[in-house]
Short mmCIF file of C-alpha atoms and ligand atoms in Angstrom, two decimals:
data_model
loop_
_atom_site.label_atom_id
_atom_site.label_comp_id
_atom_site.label_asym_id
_atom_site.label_seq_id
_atom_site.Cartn_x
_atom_site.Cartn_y
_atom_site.Cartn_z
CA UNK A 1 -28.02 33.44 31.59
CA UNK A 2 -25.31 35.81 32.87
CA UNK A 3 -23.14 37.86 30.44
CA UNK A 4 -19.80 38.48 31.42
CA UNK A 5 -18.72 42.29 30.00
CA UNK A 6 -15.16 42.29 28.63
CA UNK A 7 -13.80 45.79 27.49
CA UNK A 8 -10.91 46.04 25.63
CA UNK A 9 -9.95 49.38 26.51
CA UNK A 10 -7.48 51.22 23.89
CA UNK A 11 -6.37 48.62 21.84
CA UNK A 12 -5.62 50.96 18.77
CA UNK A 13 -2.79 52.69 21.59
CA UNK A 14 -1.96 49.62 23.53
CA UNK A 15 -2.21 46.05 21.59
CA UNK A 16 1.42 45.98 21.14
CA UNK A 17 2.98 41.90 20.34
CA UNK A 18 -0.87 40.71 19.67
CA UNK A 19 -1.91 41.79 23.02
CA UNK A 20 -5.35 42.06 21.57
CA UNK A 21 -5.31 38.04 21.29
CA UNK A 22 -5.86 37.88 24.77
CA UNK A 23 -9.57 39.33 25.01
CA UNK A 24 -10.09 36.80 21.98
CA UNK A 25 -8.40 34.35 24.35
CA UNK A 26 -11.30 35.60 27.06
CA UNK A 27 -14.15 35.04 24.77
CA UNK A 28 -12.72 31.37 23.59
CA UNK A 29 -12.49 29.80 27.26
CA UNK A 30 -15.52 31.99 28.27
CA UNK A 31 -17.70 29.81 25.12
CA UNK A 32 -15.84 26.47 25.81
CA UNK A 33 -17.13 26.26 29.54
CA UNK A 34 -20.58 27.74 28.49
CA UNK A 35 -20.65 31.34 29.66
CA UNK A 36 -21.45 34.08 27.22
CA UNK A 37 -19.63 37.32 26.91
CA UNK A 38 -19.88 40.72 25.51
CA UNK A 39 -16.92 42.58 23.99
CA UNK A 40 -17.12 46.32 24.44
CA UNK A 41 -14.17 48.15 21.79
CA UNK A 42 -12.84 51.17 24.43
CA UNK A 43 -11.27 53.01 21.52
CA UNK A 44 -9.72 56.60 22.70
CA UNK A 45 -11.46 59.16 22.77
CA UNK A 46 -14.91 57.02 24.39
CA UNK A 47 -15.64 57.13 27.65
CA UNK A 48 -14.59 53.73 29.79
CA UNK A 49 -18.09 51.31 30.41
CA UNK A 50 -18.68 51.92 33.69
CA UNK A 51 -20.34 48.28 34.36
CA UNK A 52 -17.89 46.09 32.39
CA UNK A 53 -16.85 42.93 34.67
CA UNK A 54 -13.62 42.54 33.47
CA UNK A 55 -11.08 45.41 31.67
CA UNK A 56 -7.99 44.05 29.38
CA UNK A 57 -4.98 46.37 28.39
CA UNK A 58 -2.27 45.32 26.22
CA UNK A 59 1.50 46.66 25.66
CA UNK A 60 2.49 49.64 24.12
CA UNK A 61 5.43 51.73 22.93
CA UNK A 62 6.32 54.40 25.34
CA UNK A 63 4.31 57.74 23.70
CA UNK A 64 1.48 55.40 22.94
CA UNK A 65 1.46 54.34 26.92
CA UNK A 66 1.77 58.31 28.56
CA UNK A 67 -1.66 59.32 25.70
CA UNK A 68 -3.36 56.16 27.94
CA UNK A 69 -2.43 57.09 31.03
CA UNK A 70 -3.24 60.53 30.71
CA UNK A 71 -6.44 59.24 28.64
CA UNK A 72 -7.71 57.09 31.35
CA UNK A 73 -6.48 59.79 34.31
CA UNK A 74 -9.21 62.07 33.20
CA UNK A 75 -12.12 59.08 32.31
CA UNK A 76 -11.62 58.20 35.97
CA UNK A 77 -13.54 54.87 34.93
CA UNK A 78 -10.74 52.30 35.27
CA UNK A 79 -10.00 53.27 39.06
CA UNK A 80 -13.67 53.08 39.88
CA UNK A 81 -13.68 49.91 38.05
CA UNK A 82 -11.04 48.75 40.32
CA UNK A 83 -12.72 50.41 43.38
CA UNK A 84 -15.86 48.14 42.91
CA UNK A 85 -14.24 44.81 42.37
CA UNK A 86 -13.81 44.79 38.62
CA UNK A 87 -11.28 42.71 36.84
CA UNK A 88 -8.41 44.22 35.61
CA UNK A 89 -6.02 42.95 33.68
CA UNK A 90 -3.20 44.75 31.96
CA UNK A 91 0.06 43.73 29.73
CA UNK A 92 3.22 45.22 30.18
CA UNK A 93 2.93 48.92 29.21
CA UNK A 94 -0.94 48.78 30.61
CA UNK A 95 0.77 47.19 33.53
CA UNK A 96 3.48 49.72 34.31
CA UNK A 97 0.67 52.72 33.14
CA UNK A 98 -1.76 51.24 36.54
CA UNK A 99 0.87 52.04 38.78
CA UNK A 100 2.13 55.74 40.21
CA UNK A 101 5.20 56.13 38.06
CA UNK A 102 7.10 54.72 34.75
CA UNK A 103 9.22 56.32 32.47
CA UNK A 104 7.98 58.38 29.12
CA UNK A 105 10.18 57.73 25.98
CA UNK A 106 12.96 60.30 27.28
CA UNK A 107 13.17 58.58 30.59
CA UNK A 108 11.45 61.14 32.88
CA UNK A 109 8.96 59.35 35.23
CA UNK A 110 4.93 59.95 33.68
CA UNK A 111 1.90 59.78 36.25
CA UNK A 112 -0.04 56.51 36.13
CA UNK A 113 -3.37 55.80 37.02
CA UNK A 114 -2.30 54.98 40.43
CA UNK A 115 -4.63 51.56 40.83
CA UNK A 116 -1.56 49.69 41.92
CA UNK A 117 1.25 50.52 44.43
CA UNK A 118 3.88 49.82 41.63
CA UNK A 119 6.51 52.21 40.05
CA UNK A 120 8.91 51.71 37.27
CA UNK A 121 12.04 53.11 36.45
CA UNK A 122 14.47 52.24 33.47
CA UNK A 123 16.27 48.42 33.54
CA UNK A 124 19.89 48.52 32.84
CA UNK A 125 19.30 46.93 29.49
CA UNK A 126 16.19 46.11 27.78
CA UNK A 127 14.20 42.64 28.27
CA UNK A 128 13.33 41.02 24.83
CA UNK A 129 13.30 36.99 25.32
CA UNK A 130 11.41 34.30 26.59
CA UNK A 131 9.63 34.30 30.39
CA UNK A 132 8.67 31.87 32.22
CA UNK A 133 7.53 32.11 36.07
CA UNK A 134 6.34 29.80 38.83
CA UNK A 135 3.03 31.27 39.62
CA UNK A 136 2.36 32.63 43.03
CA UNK A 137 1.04 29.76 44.92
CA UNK A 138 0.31 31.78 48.48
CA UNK A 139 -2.65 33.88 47.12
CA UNK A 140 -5.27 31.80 47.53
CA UNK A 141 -7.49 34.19 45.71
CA UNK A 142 -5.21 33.22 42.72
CA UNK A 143 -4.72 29.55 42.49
CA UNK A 144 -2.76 28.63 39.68
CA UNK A 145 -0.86 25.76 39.86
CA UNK A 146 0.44 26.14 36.03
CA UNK A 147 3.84 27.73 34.95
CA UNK A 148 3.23 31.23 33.85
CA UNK A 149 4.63 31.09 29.90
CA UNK A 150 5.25 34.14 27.45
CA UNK A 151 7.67 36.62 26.31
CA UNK A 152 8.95 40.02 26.58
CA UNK A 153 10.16 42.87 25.76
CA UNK A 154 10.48 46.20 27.82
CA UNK A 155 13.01 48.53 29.25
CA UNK A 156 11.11 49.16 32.77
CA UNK A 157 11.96 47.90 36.44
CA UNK A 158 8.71 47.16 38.31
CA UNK A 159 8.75 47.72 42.15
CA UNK A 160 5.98 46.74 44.24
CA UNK A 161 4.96 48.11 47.17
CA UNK A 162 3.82 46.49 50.63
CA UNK A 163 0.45 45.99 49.26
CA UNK A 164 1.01 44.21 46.18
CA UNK A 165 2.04 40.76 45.72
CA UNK A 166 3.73 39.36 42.89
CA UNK A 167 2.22 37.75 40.17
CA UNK A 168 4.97 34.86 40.23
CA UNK A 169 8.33 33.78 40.53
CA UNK A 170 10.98 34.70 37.69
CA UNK A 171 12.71 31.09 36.25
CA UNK A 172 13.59 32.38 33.17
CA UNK A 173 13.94 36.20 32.07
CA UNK A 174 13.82 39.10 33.75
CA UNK A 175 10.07 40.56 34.28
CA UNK A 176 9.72 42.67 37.13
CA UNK A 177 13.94 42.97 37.09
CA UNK A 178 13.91 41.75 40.83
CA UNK A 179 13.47 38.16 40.77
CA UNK A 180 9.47 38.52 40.45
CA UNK A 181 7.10 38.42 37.82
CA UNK A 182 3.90 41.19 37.69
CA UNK A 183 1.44 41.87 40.30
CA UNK A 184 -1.29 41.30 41.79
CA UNK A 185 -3.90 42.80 43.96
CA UNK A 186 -7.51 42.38 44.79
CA UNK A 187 -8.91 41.36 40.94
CA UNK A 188 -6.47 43.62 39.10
CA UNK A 189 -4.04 41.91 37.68
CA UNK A 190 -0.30 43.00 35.72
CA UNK A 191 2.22 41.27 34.10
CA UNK A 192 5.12 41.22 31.63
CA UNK A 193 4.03 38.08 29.60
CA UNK A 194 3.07 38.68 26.05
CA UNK A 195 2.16 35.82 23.93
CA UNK A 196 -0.75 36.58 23.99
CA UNK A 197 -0.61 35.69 27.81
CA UNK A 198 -4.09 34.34 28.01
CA UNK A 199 -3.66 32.36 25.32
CA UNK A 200 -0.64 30.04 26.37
CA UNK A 201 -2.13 30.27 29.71
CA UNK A 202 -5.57 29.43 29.46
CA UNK A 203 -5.37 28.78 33.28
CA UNK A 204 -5.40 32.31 33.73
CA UNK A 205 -7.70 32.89 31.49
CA UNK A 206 -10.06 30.88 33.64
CA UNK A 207 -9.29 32.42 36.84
CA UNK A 208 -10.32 36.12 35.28
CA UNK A 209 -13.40 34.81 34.05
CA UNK A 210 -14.13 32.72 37.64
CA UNK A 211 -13.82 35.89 39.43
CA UNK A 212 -16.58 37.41 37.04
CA UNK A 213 -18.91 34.77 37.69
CA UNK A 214 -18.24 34.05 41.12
CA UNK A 215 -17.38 29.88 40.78
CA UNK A 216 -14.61 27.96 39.60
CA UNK A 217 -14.28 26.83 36.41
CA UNK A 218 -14.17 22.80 35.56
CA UNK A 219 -10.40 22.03 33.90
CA UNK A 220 -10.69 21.82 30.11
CA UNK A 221 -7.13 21.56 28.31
CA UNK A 222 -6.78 21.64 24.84
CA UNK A 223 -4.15 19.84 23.40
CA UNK A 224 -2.71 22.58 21.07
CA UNK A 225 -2.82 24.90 23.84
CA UNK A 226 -0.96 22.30 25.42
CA UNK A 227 1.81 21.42 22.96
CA UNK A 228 3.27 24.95 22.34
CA UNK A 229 3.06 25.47 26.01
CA UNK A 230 5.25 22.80 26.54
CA UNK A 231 7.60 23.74 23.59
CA UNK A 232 8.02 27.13 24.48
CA UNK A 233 9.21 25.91 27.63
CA UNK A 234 11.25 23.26 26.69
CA UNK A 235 12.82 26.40 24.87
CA UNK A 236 13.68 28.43 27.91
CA UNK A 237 14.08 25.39 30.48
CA UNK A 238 15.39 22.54 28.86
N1 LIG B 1 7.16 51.13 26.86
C1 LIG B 1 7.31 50.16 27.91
C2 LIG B 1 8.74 49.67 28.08
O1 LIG B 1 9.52 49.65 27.16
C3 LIG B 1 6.38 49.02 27.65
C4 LIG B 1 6.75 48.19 26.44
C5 LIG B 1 5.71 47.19 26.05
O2 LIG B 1 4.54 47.36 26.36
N2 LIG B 1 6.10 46.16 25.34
O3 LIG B 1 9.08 49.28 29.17
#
């Protein structure tokens, strides 16, 4: 029986919102379709797993987010991770922290880990609300078919560059501030959504954990899941 290897890397600097929900999210779907999984605690100051299958990183307020990206800079773990086809998924401040560029708390652009070809500057005004998004429905690789749901609540501008698609559509809020909603490229995935994000979208909680294990997943909704999906939306959309 395969394990799949789930490190929740910094949690203590980036959990922001009850990000940490989502690798708890992770190991909930992982049980319900059968697979086991192993949480590893990346607190700073250890040194990254080098064979974890799948790396989660949550929000965090803008001191808390340069200490990770320097942090993980000099581990050099989470770009291998990357390198070899290990999933990455990241929340907001661990989104904007895997690109080149985002601002530190005075607004001067801080080096990023430089996994994605993403930079953020400073939005006009800050995003705090309700998101919703339209999932990308051209990557293949991605396949979700369910409206992205969550909330927000950041002061950065993501840009993409030509190698990065976006994660989905904007319907409601701002995320990425141009009409798009995180990123996506290879197995690392970034996005605005808190919620926790895996949690009101156990759909993407699937697709992570298909990628580990290399098959899809059958569809198992659960009805609570369900309901305050649909009543957040029914919030934002009518
Ligand atoms: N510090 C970043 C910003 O304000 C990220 C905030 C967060 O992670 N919620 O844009």
């Amino acid at each position: 029986m395969s394990v799949v290897r789930i490190a929740s890397v910094y949690a203590s600097l980036l959990g922001t919102y009850g990000d940490g929900g989502n690798v708890a999210a992770l190991v909930h779907r992982a049980l319900l379709h059968d697979i086991h999984v192993e949480v590893i605690d990346v607190t700073p100051g250890l040194v990254l797993p080098r064979q974890a299958d799948l790396y989660v990183l949550g929000g965090g307020e803008d001191t808390a987010q340069v200490a990770a990206a320097n942090a993980l800079r000099t581990d050099g773990g989470l770009t291998d991770a990357a390198n070899r086809g290990a999933v990455v998924f990241a929340i907001c401040a661990g989104y904007q922290l895997l690109g080149e560029h985002f601002p530190d708390a005075t607004g001067k652009p801080a080096p990023g880990v430089g996994i994605l070809d993403i930079t953020t500057n400073r939005l006009p005004k800050r995003a705090v609300g309700e998101l919703a998004a339209i999932p990308n429905e051209v990557n293949r690789e991605l396949g979700l078919t369910q409206i992205l749901t969550g909330y927000e609540n950041h002061a950065g501008a993501t840009h993409r560059g030509s190698g990065v698609e976006a994660l989905a559509t904007v319907r409601a809020g701002t995320g990425n501030g141009d009409g798009t909603e995180g990123s996506v490229s290879g197995r690392t995935i970034g996005t605005y959504l808190h919620g926790p994000c895996l949690a009101r979208n156990p759909e993407l909680a699937d697709r992570l954990i298909s990628w580990v294990v290399g098959r899809d997943l059958p569809t198992i909704t659960e009805p609570e899941v369900e309901a305050l999906r649909q009543e957040r939306l029914k919030v934002v959309l009518g």
